[in-house]
Tab-separated table of C-alpha atoms and ligand atoms in Angstrom:
chain	number	residue	atom	x	y	z
A	1	MET	CA	-10.709	-83.909	199.151
A	2	VAL	CA	-9.335	-83.223	202.611
A	3	PHE	CA	-11.370	-81.579	205.331
A	4	THR	CA	-9.806	-80.105	208.364
A	5	LEU	CA	-11.973	-80.071	211.439
A	6	ASN	CA	-11.312	-79.436	215.048
A	7	LEU	CA	-11.327	-82.427	217.325
A	8	GLY	CA	-14.694	-81.689	218.920
A	9	THR	CA	-16.549	-81.487	215.625
A	10	LEU	CA	-14.807	-84.576	214.418
A	11	ALA	CA	-15.618	-86.559	217.538
A	12	LEU	CA	-19.286	-85.832	216.953
A	13	PHE	CA	-19.024	-86.717	213.307
A	14	VAL	CA	-17.064	-89.888	213.840
A	15	THR	CA	-19.249	-91.179	216.650
A	16	THR	CA	-22.288	-90.686	214.443
A	17	LEU	CA	-20.611	-92.302	211.491
A	18	VAL	CA	-18.637	-95.223	212.831
A	19	GLY	CA	-20.171	-95.839	216.205
A	20	THR	CA	-18.798	-96.678	219.575
A	21	SER	CA	-15.350	-98.029	218.807
A	22	ALA	CA	-14.230	-94.575	217.812
A	23	ARG	CA	-16.118	-92.824	220.569
A	24	ASN	CA	-13.827	-93.742	223.435
A	25	PHE	CA	-10.746	-92.806	221.501
A	26	PHE	CA	-11.864	-89.460	220.185
A	27	SER	CA	-14.000	-88.077	222.972
A	28	THR	CA	-11.539	-88.417	225.828
A	29	PRO	CA	-9.392	-85.322	226.232
A	30	ALA	CA	-5.650	-85.908	226.257
A	31	ARG	CA	-4.198	-86.111	229.737
A	32	GLY	CA	-2.513	-82.967	230.967
A	33	GLN	CA	-3.536	-80.986	227.909
A	34	ASP	CA	-2.627	-77.391	228.666
A	35	SER	CA	-2.144	-75.629	225.379
A	36	SER	CA	-4.094	-75.903	222.204
A	37	PHE	CA	-2.504	-76.452	218.859
A	38	SER	CA	-2.900	-73.699	216.286
A	39	LEU	CA	-3.093	-75.099	212.782
A	40	GLU	CA	-2.336	-71.717	211.284
A	41	GLU	CA	0.823	-71.376	213.334
A	42	GLY	CA	1.772	-74.996	212.649
A	43	ARG	CA	1.532	-74.369	208.903
A	44	MET	CA	3.759	-71.336	209.211
A	45	MET	CA	6.340	-73.347	211.184
A	46	VAL	CA	6.335	-76.209	208.692
A	47	THR	CA	6.710	-73.727	205.840
A	48	TYR	CA	9.830	-72.394	207.543
A	49	ALA	CA	11.090	-75.966	207.872
A	50	ALA	CA	10.376	-76.631	204.187
A	51	ALA	CA	12.229	-73.484	203.126
A	52	SER	CA	15.391	-74.612	204.931
A	53	TYR	CA	15.905	-77.261	202.211
A	54	CYS	CA	16.480	-74.540	199.605
A	55	SER	CA	19.930	-73.466	198.475
A	56	PRO	CA	21.923	-70.969	200.553
A	57	ASP	CA	21.803	-68.429	197.690
A	58	VAL	CA	18.046	-68.047	197.716
A	59	LEU	CA	17.848	-68.365	201.498
A	60	ARG	CA	20.215	-65.455	202.028
A	61	ASN	CA	17.827	-63.191	200.092
A	62	TRP	CA	14.741	-65.122	201.229
A	63	THR	CA	13.601	-65.331	197.622
A	64	CYS	CA	12.767	-69.040	197.317
A	65	GLU	CA	9.271	-70.069	196.266
A	66	ARG	CA	8.804	-71.631	199.702
A	67	CYS	CA	9.841	-68.323	201.305
A	68	SER	CA	6.530	-66.615	200.513
A	69	ASP	CA	3.040	-66.237	201.965
A	70	SER	CA	2.956	-66.981	205.696
A	71	VAL	CA	6.747	-66.745	206.045
A	72	ALA	CA	7.300	-63.718	203.808
A	73	GLY	CA	8.967	-60.905	205.685
A	74	PHE	CA	11.450	-63.167	207.493
A	75	VAL	CA	14.780	-61.362	207.818
A	76	PRO	CA	17.618	-63.855	207.372
A	77	LYS	CA	20.761	-63.048	209.288
A	78	THR	CA	23.025	-66.010	208.604
A	79	VAL	CA	22.778	-69.174	206.534
A	80	VAL	CA	25.043	-71.801	208.071
A	81	THR	CA	26.150	-74.683	205.892
A	82	ASP	CA	28.537	-77.510	206.581
A	83	GLU	CA	29.385	-79.354	203.366
A	84	ASP	CA	31.301	-82.150	205.095
A	85	TRP	CA	28.426	-82.982	207.408
A	86	ASP	CA	25.784	-82.100	204.782
A	87	LEU	CA	23.980	-79.848	207.232
A	88	GLN	CA	22.320	-76.461	206.971
A	89	ALA	CA	20.625	-73.967	209.274
A	90	VAL	CA	19.156	-70.492	208.929
A	91	VAL	CA	19.163	-67.859	211.659
A	92	GLY	CA	17.102	-64.697	211.397
A	93	TYR	CA	14.286	-62.552	212.675
A	94	SER	CA	10.632	-63.494	212.241
A	95	PRO	CA	8.304	-60.477	212.455
A	96	GLN	CA	5.250	-62.777	212.636
A	97	LEU	CA	6.661	-64.421	215.759
A	98	SER	CA	8.472	-61.301	217.081
A	99	SER	CA	11.287	-63.748	217.742
A	100	ALA	CA	14.678	-64.894	216.678
A	101	LEU	CA	14.246	-67.993	214.566
A	102	VAL	CA	16.693	-70.856	214.052
A	103	ILE	CA	15.680	-73.374	211.371
A	104	PHE	CA	17.463	-76.697	210.808
A	105	ARG	CA	17.299	-78.643	207.562
A	106	GLY	CA	16.958	-82.422	207.525
A	107	THR	CA	19.119	-84.790	205.534
A	108	LYS	CA	19.050	-84.437	201.723
A	109	GLY	CA	16.497	-86.469	199.762
A	110	SER	CA	18.552	-89.239	198.198
A	111	SER	CA	19.673	-90.886	201.432
A	112	TRP	CA	16.466	-91.223	203.473
A	113	GLU	CA	16.519	-95.027	203.494
A	114	ASN	CA	20.153	-95.232	204.608
A	115	TRP	CA	19.731	-92.591	207.204
A	116	ILE	CA	16.648	-94.206	208.728
A	117	HIS	CA	18.229	-97.658	208.602
A	118	ASN	CA	21.194	-96.366	210.590
A	119	LEU	CA	18.865	-94.975	213.230
A	120	MET	CA	17.203	-98.363	213.553
A	121	THR	CA	20.444	-100.091	214.383
A	122	THR	CA	22.483	-97.573	216.347
A	123	LYS	CA	21.855	-97.175	220.014
A	124	SER	CA	24.956	-95.513	221.435
A	125	GLN	CA	24.317	-92.531	223.649
A	126	VAL	CA	26.527	-89.910	225.243
A	127	ARG	CA	26.005	-87.900	228.365
A	128	HIS	CA	24.533	-84.465	227.777
A	129	PRO	CA	26.939	-82.087	229.527
A	130	GLY	CA	24.400	-79.424	230.529
A	131	MET	CA	21.924	-81.886	232.016
A	132	PRO	CA	21.625	-84.230	235.023
A	133	LYS	CA	24.235	-87.016	235.044
A	134	ASP	CA	21.901	-89.711	233.761
A	135	ALA	CA	20.645	-87.653	230.790
A	136	THR	CA	22.022	-88.995	227.526
A	137	VAL	CA	21.497	-88.197	223.862
A	138	HIS	CA	22.052	-90.133	220.658
A	139	ASP	CA	25.726	-90.147	219.839
A	140	GLY	CA	25.200	-89.471	216.112
A	141	PHE	CA	22.973	-86.440	216.661
A	142	TRP	CA	25.378	-85.130	219.283
A	143	ARG	CA	28.344	-85.426	216.906
A	144	SER	CA	26.399	-83.744	214.087
A	145	TRP	CA	25.581	-80.877	216.408
A	146	THR	CA	28.950	-80.388	218.076
A	147	ARG	CA	31.511	-81.495	215.475
A	148	SER	CA	29.989	-79.742	212.477
A	149	ASN	CA	30.094	-75.957	212.504
A	150	LEU	CA	26.378	-75.714	213.365
A	151	GLN	CA	26.575	-75.361	217.149
A	152	ASN	CA	29.199	-72.636	216.946
A	153	ARG	CA	27.857	-70.743	213.936
A	154	THR	CA	24.206	-70.662	214.994
A	155	SER	CA	25.278	-69.445	218.412
A	156	VAL	CA	27.456	-66.687	216.926
A	157	ALA	CA	24.614	-65.678	214.571
A	158	LEU	CA	22.163	-65.433	217.481
A	159	ASP	CA	24.612	-63.195	219.341
A	160	ALA	CA	24.833	-60.932	216.295
A	161	LEU	CA	21.050	-60.820	216.029
A	162	PHE	CA	20.659	-60.004	219.739
A	163	GLU	CA	23.233	-57.258	219.388
A	164	GLU	CA	21.218	-55.757	216.565
A	165	ARG	CA	17.724	-56.112	218.006
A	166	GLY	CA	18.183	-56.826	221.716
A	167	VAL	CA	17.649	-60.202	223.376
A	168	LEU	CA	14.603	-61.844	221.819
A	169	PRO	CA	12.541	-64.937	222.491
A	170	VAL	CA	13.920	-67.784	220.368
A	171	VAL	CA	11.932	-70.209	218.256
A	172	VAL	CA	13.827	-73.280	217.013
A	173	VAL	CA	12.296	-75.228	214.136
A	174	GLY	CA	13.347	-78.408	212.353
A	175	HIS	CA	12.139	-81.334	210.278
A	176	SER	CA	13.568	-84.862	210.557
A	177	LEU	CA	17.294	-84.765	211.438
A	178	GLY	CA	16.729	-81.005	211.593
A	179	GLY	CA	14.271	-81.695	214.424
A	180	ALA	CA	16.949	-83.570	216.378
A	181	LEU	CA	19.422	-80.717	215.869
A	182	ALA	CA	16.735	-78.196	216.822
A	183	THR	CA	16.166	-80.134	220.056
A	184	LEU	CA	19.878	-80.031	220.923
A	185	CYS	CA	20.015	-76.349	220.014
A	186	ALA	CA	17.050	-75.638	222.320
A	187	ALA	CA	18.790	-77.593	225.096
A	188	ASP	CA	21.869	-75.375	224.692
A	189	LEU	CA	19.819	-72.196	224.795
A	190	LEU	CA	18.144	-73.304	228.022
A	191	THR	CA	21.088	-74.847	229.836
A	192	GLU	CA	24.162	-73.029	228.477
A	193	ARG	CA	22.767	-69.602	227.729
A	194	ASN	CA	20.101	-69.654	230.445
A	195	LEU	CA	17.468	-68.244	228.104
A	196	THR	CA	13.928	-68.878	229.279
A	197	ALA	CA	11.758	-67.789	226.331
A	198	VAL	CA	12.508	-70.752	224.083
A	199	ARG	CA	10.079	-72.541	221.810
A	200	LEU	CA	10.856	-75.735	219.945
A	201	TYR	CA	8.763	-76.836	216.994
A	202	THR	CA	9.615	-80.076	215.225
A	203	PHE	CA	8.103	-82.187	212.450
A	204	GLY	CA	8.900	-85.894	212.089
A	205	CYS	CA	11.582	-85.657	214.755
A	206	PRO	CA	13.389	-88.877	215.743
A	207	ARG	CA	13.911	-89.732	219.432
A	208	VAL	CA	16.878	-87.616	220.526
A	209	GLY	CA	17.758	-88.862	223.993
A	210	ASN	CA	16.743	-91.040	226.925
A	211	TYR	CA	14.006	-90.665	229.508
A	212	ALA	CA	16.198	-88.580	231.832
A	213	PHE	CA	16.942	-86.175	228.970
A	214	ALA	CA	13.235	-85.878	228.112
A	215	SER	CA	12.412	-85.284	231.796
A	216	ALA	CA	15.103	-82.669	232.182
A	217	MET	CA	13.810	-80.839	229.119
A	218	ARG	CA	10.292	-81.031	230.496
A	219	ASN	CA	11.628	-79.488	233.707
A	220	THR	CA	12.723	-76.335	231.870
A	221	THR	CA	10.645	-73.437	230.583
A	222	LEU	CA	10.714	-74.953	227.097
A	223	ASP	CA	7.507	-74.707	225.088
A	224	ASN	CA	7.687	-77.718	222.776
A	225	THR	CA	5.435	-78.869	219.963
A	226	ARG	CA	6.508	-82.117	218.320
A	227	VAL	CA	4.296	-82.844	215.329
A	228	THR	CA	4.014	-86.412	214.023
A	229	HIS	CA	2.068	-87.527	210.952
A	230	ASP	CA	0.077	-90.753	210.591
A	231	ARG	CA	2.636	-93.580	210.113
A	232	ASP	CA	5.796	-91.532	209.603
A	233	ILE	CA	8.671	-93.936	210.284
A	234	VAL	CA	11.132	-91.369	211.635
A	235	PRO	CA	9.487	-90.632	215.013
A	236	THR	CA	9.540	-94.413	215.640
A	237	VAL	CA	13.371	-94.455	215.707
A	238	PRO	CA	15.728	-94.842	217.525
A	239	PHE	CA	13.681	-97.435	219.385
A	240	THR	CA	12.397	-97.149	222.947
A	241	HIS	CA	13.834	-100.572	223.784
A	242	PHE	CA	17.298	-99.045	223.376
A	243	GLY	CA	16.276	-96.550	226.062
A	244	PHE	CA	15.209	-93.617	223.899
A	245	HIS	CA	12.233	-91.505	224.894
A	246	HIS	CA	10.425	-88.701	223.071
A	247	LEU	CA	9.955	-85.187	224.369
A	248	ALA	CA	6.445	-84.017	225.099
A	249	ARG	CA	4.280	-82.555	223.724
A	250	GLU	CA	3.352	-84.502	220.637
A	251	VAL	CA	0.665	-83.343	218.241
A	252	TRP	CA	-0.387	-86.209	215.985
A	253	GLN	CA	-1.650	-85.319	212.543
A	254	ARG	CA	-4.066	-88.088	211.745
A	255	THR	CA	-6.017	-88.754	208.576
A	256	ILE	CA	-8.953	-91.114	208.684
A	257	THR	CA	-11.071	-92.230	205.772
A	258	THR	CA	-14.790	-92.707	206.166
A	259	GLY	CA	-16.934	-95.424	204.652
A	260	SER	CA	-15.746	-98.321	202.526
A	261	LYS	CA	-15.937	-99.313	198.867
A	262	LYS	CA	-19.393	-100.723	199.539
A	263	HIS	CA	-20.467	-97.873	201.753
A	264	PRO	CA	-19.413	-94.555	200.330
A	265	PRO	CA	-18.742	-91.709	200.739
A	266	ARG	CA	-15.005	-92.239	201.047
A	267	LEU	CA	-13.829	-88.998	202.533
A	268	ASN	CA	-10.539	-88.179	204.204
A	269	PHE	CA	-10.648	-86.225	207.416
A	270	THR	CA	-7.504	-84.750	208.847
A	271	MET	CA	-7.209	-83.719	212.456
A	272	GLU	CA	-4.497	-82.810	214.871
A	273	ILE	CA	-4.576	-84.583	218.214
A	274	THR	CA	-2.823	-82.895	221.108
A	275	CYS	CA	-1.173	-85.597	223.196
A	276	ASP	CA	-0.296	-85.887	226.876
A	277	GLY	CA	2.819	-84.765	228.742
A	278	SER	CA	4.531	-88.172	228.801
A	279	GLY	CA	6.309	-87.896	225.460
A	280	GLU	CA	5.084	-91.386	224.585
A	281	ASP	CA	1.306	-91.023	224.651
A	282	ARG	CA	-0.125	-94.412	223.732
A	283	ARG	CA	-3.148	-92.791	222.196
A	284	CYS	CA	-1.100	-90.828	219.700
A	285	GLN	CA	1.413	-92.119	217.149
A	286	ASP	CA	2.458	-94.856	219.587
A	287	SER	CA	-1.058	-96.321	219.289
A	288	LEU	CA	-0.174	-97.460	215.759
A	289	CYS	CA	3.602	-97.479	215.814
A	290	ARG	CA	4.717	-98.915	219.154
A	291	TYR	CA	5.824	-102.198	217.604
A	292	VAL	CA	8.954	-102.282	215.500
A	293	GLY	CA	8.041	-102.374	211.824
A	294	ALA	CA	4.428	-101.261	212.319
A	295	CYS	CA	5.001	-97.833	210.787
A	296	THR	CA	7.285	-97.549	207.808
A	297	SER	CA	5.986	-94.577	205.848
A	298	ILE	CA	8.505	-92.222	204.316
A	299	GLU	CA	5.682	-90.558	202.379
A	300	ASP	CA	4.108	-89.429	205.653
A	301	HIS	CA	7.532	-88.157	206.688
A	302	LEU	CA	7.816	-85.911	203.648
A	303	GLU	CA	4.537	-84.086	204.074
A	304	TYR	CA	3.332	-82.264	207.156
A	305	LEU	CA	0.095	-80.271	207.503
A	306	GLY	CA	-0.218	-80.389	203.724
A	307	VAL	CA	3.234	-78.920	203.098
A	308	PRO	CA	5.799	-81.015	201.182
A	309	LEU	CA	9.214	-81.267	202.855
A	310	GLY	CA	12.616	-82.529	201.916
A	311	GLY	CA	14.852	-81.906	198.944
A	312	GLY	CA	15.232	-83.844	195.732
A	313	LYS	CA	12.781	-84.686	192.981
A	314	GLY	CA	9.295	-83.245	193.280
A	315	HIS	CA	10.396	-81.054	196.156
A	316	GLU	CA	12.066	-78.210	194.303
A	317	CYS	CA	12.526	-74.925	196.043
B	401	NAG	C1	-7.635	-90.344	200.969
B	401	NAG	O1	-6.328	-90.692	201.368
B	401	NAG	C2	-5.807	-91.824	200.702
B	401	NAG	C3	-4.481	-92.189	201.333
B	401	NAG	O2	-3.661	-91.057	201.450
B	401	NAG	C4	-5.701	-91.503	199.210
B	401	NAG	O3	-5.176	-92.624	198.522
B	401	NAG	C5	-7.074	-91.163	198.677
B	401	NAG	O4	-6.984	-90.770	197.332
B	401	NAG	C6	-7.709	-90.051	199.491
B	401	NAG	N1	-9.079	-89.889	199.087
B	401	NAG	C7	-9.634	-88.709	198.814
B	401	NAG	C8	-11.086	-88.713	198.484
B	401	NAG	O5	-8.980	-87.657	198.857
B	402	NAG	C1	20.607	-61.621	196.393
B	402	NAG	O1	20.639	-60.204	196.540
B	402	NAG	C2	21.843	-59.625	196.090
B	402	NAG	C3	21.810	-58.147	196.438
B	402	NAG	O2	20.555	-57.578	196.173
B	402	NAG	C4	21.953	-59.873	194.583
B	402	NAG	O3	23.160	-59.323	194.100
B	402	NAG	C5	21.969	-61.375	194.335
B	402	NAG	O4	21.984	-61.644	192.948
B	402	NAG	C6	20.740	-62.027	194.947
B	402	NAG	N1	20.859	-63.486	194.836
B	402	NAG	C7	19.846	-64.261	194.502
B	402	NAG	C8	20.140	-65.725	194.408
B	402	NAG	O5	18.724	-63.845	194.282
B	403	NAG	C1	33.060	-70.152	217.660
B	403	NAG	O1	34.322	-70.411	217.070
B	403	NAG	C2	35.181	-69.295	217.128
B	403	NAG	C3	36.425	-69.623	216.290
B	403	NAG	O2	36.892	-70.926	216.538
B	403	NAG	C4	35.518	-69.006	218.605
B	403	NAG	O3	36.373	-67.905	218.678
B	403	NAG	C5	34.221	-68.685	219.327
B	403	NAG	O4	34.459	-68.498	220.690
B	403	NAG	C6	33.208	-69.784	219.134
B	403	NAG	N1	31.935	-69.305	219.669
B	403	NAG	C7	31.047	-70.086	220.273
B	403	NAG	C8	29.830	-69.416	220.799
B	403	NAG	O5	31.213	-71.273	220.376
B	404	NAG	C1	23.853	-70.075	233.430
B	404	NAG	O1	23.523	-70.466	234.757
B	404	NAG	C2	24.516	-71.263	235.371
B	404	NAG	C3	23.986	-71.764	236.688
B	404	NAG	O2	23.232	-70.783	237.343
B	404	NAG	C4	25.815	-70.451	235.503
B	404	NAG	O3	26.821	-71.247	236.076
B	404	NAG	C5	26.254	-69.995	234.093
B	404	NAG	O4	27.372	-69.157	234.179
B	404	NAG	C6	25.133	-69.258	233.393
B	404	NAG	N1	25.532	-69.014	232.004
B	404	NAG	C7	25.328	-67.871	231.359
B	404	NAG	C8	25.791	-67.800	229.943
B	404	NAG	O5	24.780	-66.912	231.900
B	405	NAG	C1	13.825	-80.400	237.982
B	405	NAG	O1	14.255	-79.180	238.575
B	405	NAG	C2	14.386	-79.229	239.976
B	405	NAG	C3	14.723	-77.825	240.478
B	405	NAG	O2	15.697	-77.218	239.699
B	405	NAG	C4	15.460	-80.259	240.336
B	405	NAG	O3	15.585	-80.348	241.724
B	405	NAG	C5	15.067	-81.609	239.749
B	405	NAG	O4	16.091	-82.547	239.988
B	405	NAG	C6	14.835	-81.499	238.264
B	405	NAG	N1	14.344	-82.750	237.733
B	405	NAG	C7	14.828	-83.285	236.606
B	405	NAG	C8	14.180	-84.551	236.153
B	405	NAG	O5	15.717	-82.772	235.956
């Protein structure tokens, strides 16, 4: 059984149940908190991210099983695939969001371990051309974005959509590697196209660039929600000691279990903690995962807000 409570209710509950050690942690509001997280909207965004793993055929007609309920009514414009780079994105119009929507798929199921291992060891960064001189991004993400057809084709598709419907606010969504590509896409929209109404929504996003990049993004009009889940390994890489730094604002999906074998009831409570504006809030995922090897869960990476993500077995579209 999973209960979802808001933070206030939970703080009360937890302080009653487990006493003072939890009190300090849960009752202090996050620093600089200025927007509240909507679970309903988060679930819609993660459903979009989950759908992007489906095949281009069903995405073009928006007929996949994952394309229903909260995301039904989405009007796909272009499905971009790059077979060589094994990448995929969907561009279209979301009536629920009254926005253009760009969704980036993560890597395909079979190679999670390899992909994550590479992120643990690589540290090379390149200068981001649209940003201050000291702003750098991960070389691998940058190559995926610029050398595949994704940067060009998503940009062309957005132009076509704007031509059809007028210039719209843009929401960019992605899970995993898709979150990194979504971040670079959002950076382009803000710095190359000078759009101001840009929202970025990522799930299990790795660190994309350095502190100067994160600061420069924070200095724009970007509205960013970066959701992490319990001990998901992917947001812990590439490591901060190689100079990488997350974008704010994190929302940490946290599940805690009450009681013990001796002292039931054993109940799972899930909450979403809105973190501070630093990008690396030590009371959020960093509180568990700051040390290399402390968080290794791929399971937590493949489920967000109760929605399964990724391709491969058990994740059919
Ligand atoms: C609570 O979560 C744990 C870990 O995900 C799971 O093993 C357990 O079955 C859950 N318990 C309940 C009552 O849902
Ligand atoms: C998508 O729609 C077109 C036109 O209605 C149809 O011919 C095609 O079979 C559909 N494809 C899928 C995969 O549903
Ligand atoms: C995309 O590529 C085409 C063909 O190479 C080129 O003509 C066009 O200018 C490019 N568009 C963008 C936005 O990069
Ligand atoms: C965006 O703004 C910069 C700086 O003001 C300007 O040089 C550039 O031409 C603008 N780009 C577009 C696409 O409007
Ligand atoms: C933020 O923007 C201001 C005004 O455009 C600029 O002077 C400053 O250098 C920027 N800071 C960063 C970290 O990019």
